[in-house]
Amino acid sequence: MNDNHFKFSTAVIGLPLFFVLFLWIVYWFQIRFDLDFYRNGIYPRDFSGLQGVLFSPFIHENLGHLYNNSIPLFVLLAALQFFYPKQTLGVIGFGILFSGFITWVIGRENYHIGASGLIYVLVSFIFFKGIQTRYYRLVALSFSVVLLYGGMIWYVFPDVDQSISWEGHLAGFVTGFVLSLFYKAPEYAKPIVYDWQKPDFDPQGDAFMKHFDENGNFVNTEIEEEGVISSYFSSDVLVNYTIRKSDEIDEIE
C-alpha cells in the first residue's frame, strides 16, 4: 500500500462547494419568493411524507440552521472525496435515501428537515471505514473526525434535546455504519506477498508445511527409492585416530 491513492483533484473542493452552495440557493429561493418548503420534509409513517426522504436534506428552518450544517458538510464531503473518491457518490446517495427512510419509520409525528442526517452519515462512515481499513492515515482521519465532531454522538439520544430530530441523527449514524461495511476499499488493503496470507491458503497442501507435524516438529517426508544408494552410510568398524603436534610431523618428514 502506498500513498498514490491520495490524489488531490478539483472534485475535492468542487463537490462540497457545489453541494453547500445548492443548499444556500434553495434557502434563498424560499426567502425570496416567500415559500414554505417545511411541509416537503419527512413526515413519519405518512405516504405523502415520503417525499421528504429526497427533499429534507435541502430544506432548512432558518439561517442559523443552514449555517450550522454548511461548515460540517463542506469539511466532511471534502474529506470523503479525497480519501474515498470511489465510494463518495454511493455514500451520499444511499446515505440520503436510507437515513431518510429510517427517519420516516421511527420518527415522531412531525416534519423532519435539514442536512444533519447526512452529516451523521458522513461522520459515521468516515470513522468506521478508517478503523476497518487499519491503514494509518485513514485511522488518523477517523480520530480527527472524533476530535472535531465526537460531541455529536450525544444528539442521537432522545433526552438530550427534544427540539432537534434525534431520529434523523440516529438514522444517519446507523446508515453510515452499514455503508462502511457494504462499501469495500480494496485499494487500501495490504498487498499479499506470501501464500499463507491468502484467504484460501490450505496448510495441508503446502509443500513447506508438510515438513512439520501438528506440534511444529520437523518431519522428514522424503522417501528413499529402492535400489538407490544413499549419499551417506554408517559403519560398525572401530576407527582409532592419533593426534600429533605439527612439530613432530615436521621431524618425521
mmCIF file of N, CA and C in Angstrom, residues 6-7 33 38 55 129 151 247:
data_model
loop_
_atom_site.group_PDB
_atom_site.id
_atom_site.type_symbol
_atom_site.label_atom_id
_atom_site.label_comp_id
_atom_site.label_asym_id
_atom_site.label_seq_id
_atom_site.Cartn_x
_atom_site.Cartn_y
_atom_site.Cartn_z
ATOM 1 N N PHE A 6 -4.003 8.834 -2.691
ATOM 2 C CA PHE A 6 -4.443 10.125 -2.202
ATOM 3 C C PHE A 6 -4.025 11.199 -3.200
ATOM 4 N N LYS A 7 -4.911 11.503 -4.115
ATOM 5 C CA LYS A 7 -4.623 12.484 -5.150
ATOM 6 C C LYS A 7 -5.638 13.617 -5.073
ATOM 7 N N PHE A 33 -39.022 34.282 -2.584
ATOM 8 C CA PHE A 33 -40.384 34.165 -3.111
ATOM 9 C C PHE A 33 -41.398 33.803 -2.025
ATOM 10 N N TYR A 38 -41.243 23.712 4.287
ATOM 11 C CA TYR A 38 -41.252 22.929 5.519
ATOM 12 C C TYR A 38 -42.062 21.639 5.357
ATOM 13 N N PHE A 55 -36.189 15.301 -0.305
ATOM 14 C CA PHE A 55 -36.123 16.754 -0.227
ATOM 15 C C PHE A 55 -35.615 17.300 1.101
ATOM 16 N N LYS A 129 -15.054 3.340 8.619
ATOM 17 C CA LYS A 129 -14.295 2.829 7.482
ATOM 18 C C LYS A 129 -12.809 2.958 7.723
ATOM 19 N N GLY A 151 -18.617 15.089 19.780
ATOM 20 C CA GLY A 151 -19.708 15.505 20.658
ATOM 21 C C GLY A 151 -21.083 15.332 20.042
ATOM 22 N N ASP A 247 55.054 -29.973 15.030
ATOM 23 C CA ASP A 247 56.492 -30.056 15.025
ATOM 24 C C ASP A 247 56.954 -31.494 14.953
#
